[in-house]
Coordinates of N, CA and C in Angstrom, one line a residue:
P14 N 69.0 118.5 92.2 CA 70.4 118.2 92.5 C 70.6 117.2 93.5
I15 N 71.7 116.2 93.2 CA 71.6 115.1 94.5 C 72.5 115.8 95.6
V16 N 72.0 115.7 96.9 CA 72.8 116.2 98.1 C 73.5 115.1 98.7
Y17 N 74.6 114.8 98.8 CA 75.5 113.8 99.4 C 75.6 114.1 101.0
G18 N 75.6 112.9 101.7 CA 76.1 113.1 103.1 C 77.5 113.2 103.6
K19 N 77.8 113.1 104.9 CA 79.4 113.1 105.1 C 80.1 112.0 104.7
P20 N 81.3 112.0 104.4 CA 82.1 111.0 103.7 C 82.4 109.8 104.8
F21 N 82.6 108.6 104.1 CA 83.1 107.7 105.3 C 84.2 106.9 104.3
I22 N 84.8 106.3 105.1 CA 86.0 105.4 104.6 C 85.7 103.9 104.3
I23 N 85.8 103.4 103.1 CA 85.7 101.8 103.1 C 87.1 101.4 102.4
M24 N 87.5 100.5 103.1 CA 88.7 99.7 102.4 C 88.4 98.4 101.6
E25 N 89.2 98.3 100.6 CA 88.6 96.9 99.6 C 90.2 96.1 99.6
D26 N 90.1 95.0 99.7 CA 91.2 94.2 99.6 C 91.5 93.5 98.2
E27 N 92.5 92.6 98.1 CA 92.7 92.0 96.8 C 91.6 91.1 96.3
Q28 N 90.8 90.7 97.1 CA 89.6 89.7 96.9 C 88.4 90.6 96.6
K29 N 88.3 91.8 96.5 CA 87.3 92.8 96.5 C 86.4 92.8 97.6
N30 N 86.9 92.3 98.7 CA 85.9 92.5 99.9 C 86.3 93.9 100.6
T31 N 85.1 94.3 101.1 CA 85.3 95.7 101.5 C 84.9 95.5 103.0
F32 N 85.5 97.0 103.6 CA 85.6 96.8 105.1 C 85.1 98.2 105.5
I33 N 84.3 98.5 106.6 CA 84.4 99.8 107.1 C 84.6 99.9 108.5
Y34 N 85.1 101.1 108.8 CA 85.6 101.5 110.3 C 84.3 101.6 111.2
E35 N 84.0 100.8 112.1 CA 82.8 100.9 113.0 C 83.3 100.5 114.8
R36 N 83.1 101.2 115.4 CA 83.2 100.9 116.9 C 84.8 100.6 117.3
G37 N 85.7 101.3 116.4 CA 87.1 100.8 116.7 C 87.6 99.8 116.2
A38 N 86.9 99.3 115.0 CA 87.4 98.0 114.2 C 86.8 98.0 112.9
W39 N 87.8 97.3 111.9 CA 87.5 97.2 110.6 C 86.6 96.1 110.4
I40 N 85.4 96.2 110.2 CA 84.2 94.9 110.1 C 84.0 95.1 108.4
P41 N 83.5 93.7 108.2 CA 83.0 93.6 106.8 C 81.7 94.5 106.3
H42 N 82.0 95.1 105.2 CA 80.8 95.9 104.7 C 79.9 95.2 103.8
S43 N 78.6 95.4 103.7 CA 77.7 94.7 103.0 C 77.9 94.8 101.4
A44 N 78.2 96.0 100.9 CA 78.2 96.6 99.7 C 79.6 96.6 98.9
T45 N 79.8 95.9 97.7 CA 80.9 96.3 97.3 C 81.1 97.6 96.8
I46 N 82.4 97.8 96.3 CA 82.6 99.2 95.6 C 81.8 99.4 94.4
A47 N 81.7 98.6 93.5 CA 80.9 98.5 92.4 C 79.4 98.7 92.8
E48 N 78.9 98.0 93.7 CA 77.5 98.5 94.1 C 77.5 99.8 94.7
C49 N 78.4 100.3 95.5 CA 78.5 101.7 96.2 C 78.3 102.5 94.9
R50 N 79.1 102.4 93.9 CA 79.1 103.5 92.7 C 77.7 103.8 92.4
K51 N 77.1 102.7 91.8 CA 75.7 102.8 91.5 C 74.7 104.0 92.1
T52 N 75.0 104.2 93.5 CA 74.0 105.0 94.0 C 74.9 106.2 94.8
C53 N 76.2 106.0 95.2 CA 77.0 106.8 95.9 C 77.9 107.5 95.0
L54 N 78.6 108.5 95.5 CA 79.8 109.3 95.1 C 81.0 108.6 95.8
V55 N 81.7 108.0 95.0 CA 82.9 107.4 95.5 C 84.5 107.9 94.7
K56 N 85.4 107.9 95.6 CA 86.4 108.6 95.3 C 87.6 107.8 96.1
E57 N 88.6 107.1 94.8 CA 89.5 106.4 95.4 C 90.7 107.5 95.9
L58 N 91.1 107.0 97.1 CA 92.3 107.8 97.8 C 93.5 107.4 97.6
P59 N 94.6 108.0 97.3 CA 95.8 107.6 97.1 C 96.7 106.8 98.0
Q60 N 96.4 106.8 99.2 CA 97.1 105.9 100.1 C 96.6 104.8 100.3
R61 N 97.2 103.7 100.4 CA 97.1 102.4 100.4 C 97.5 101.8 101.9
V62 N 96.8 101.0 102.5 CA 96.8 100.5 103.8 C 97.0 98.9 103.6
N63 N 98.2 98.3 104.0 CA 98.4 96.7 104.0 C 97.9 96.3 102.4
R64 N 98.3 96.9 101.4 CA 97.9 96.6 100.1 C 96.4 96.8 99.8
M65 N 95.7 97.4 100.6 CA 94.1 97.7 100.5 C 94.0 99.0 100.0
I66 N 93.0 98.9 99.2 CA 92.7 100.2 98.6 C 91.7 101.3 99.5
R67 N 92.1 102.4 99.5 CA 91.1 103.1 100.6 C 90.0 104.1 99.4
Y68 N 88.8 104.2 100.0 CA 87.9 105.0 99.2 C 86.9 105.7 100.0
E69 N 86.8 106.8 99.6 CA 85.7 107.8 100.2 C 84.7 107.7 99.6
V70 N 83.5 107.3 100.5 CA 82.1 107.2 99.9 C 81.3 108.0 100.3
R71 N 80.4 108.6 99.8 CA 79.1 109.6 100.3 C 77.7 109.2 99.7
S72 N 77.0 109.1 100.7 CA 75.7 108.6 100.3 C 74.7 109.5 99.9
P73 N 73.9 109.4 99.0 CA 73.0 110.5 99.1 C 72.1 110.7 100.0
E74 N 71.7 112.0 100.4 CA 70.7 112.1 101.6 C 69.4 112.2 101.1
E75 N 69.0 112.4 99.9 CA 67.7 112.5 99.5 C 67.6 111.5 98.0
P76 N 66.6 111.0 97.8 CA 66.7 110.3 96.5 C 66.4 111.4 95.4
A77 N 66.8 110.9 94.3 CA 67.0 111.9 93.2 C 65.2 112.2 92.7
S78 N 65.0 113.2 92.4 CA 63.6 113.6 92.0 C 63.6 113.6 90.5
A79 N 62.3 112.8 90.1 CA 61.9 112.4 88.8 C 61.7 113.9 88.2
S80 N 62.2 114.2 86.9 CA 62.0 115.1 86.0 C 61.2 115.1 85.0

């Protein structure tokens, strides 16, 4: 089974740019939500902030083992 780490919040604007909160500011994030969904557990949160969509993202702690 895949074990996921602590959740973090990513915001996505109308142009599909993503931002992550670090050191007291929202900074551009390197991955899009579509890219995050390939490897991470992504959940859209109901509250929107300034027309931006909030997502809770959890990265896997360990790579999936081949069976």
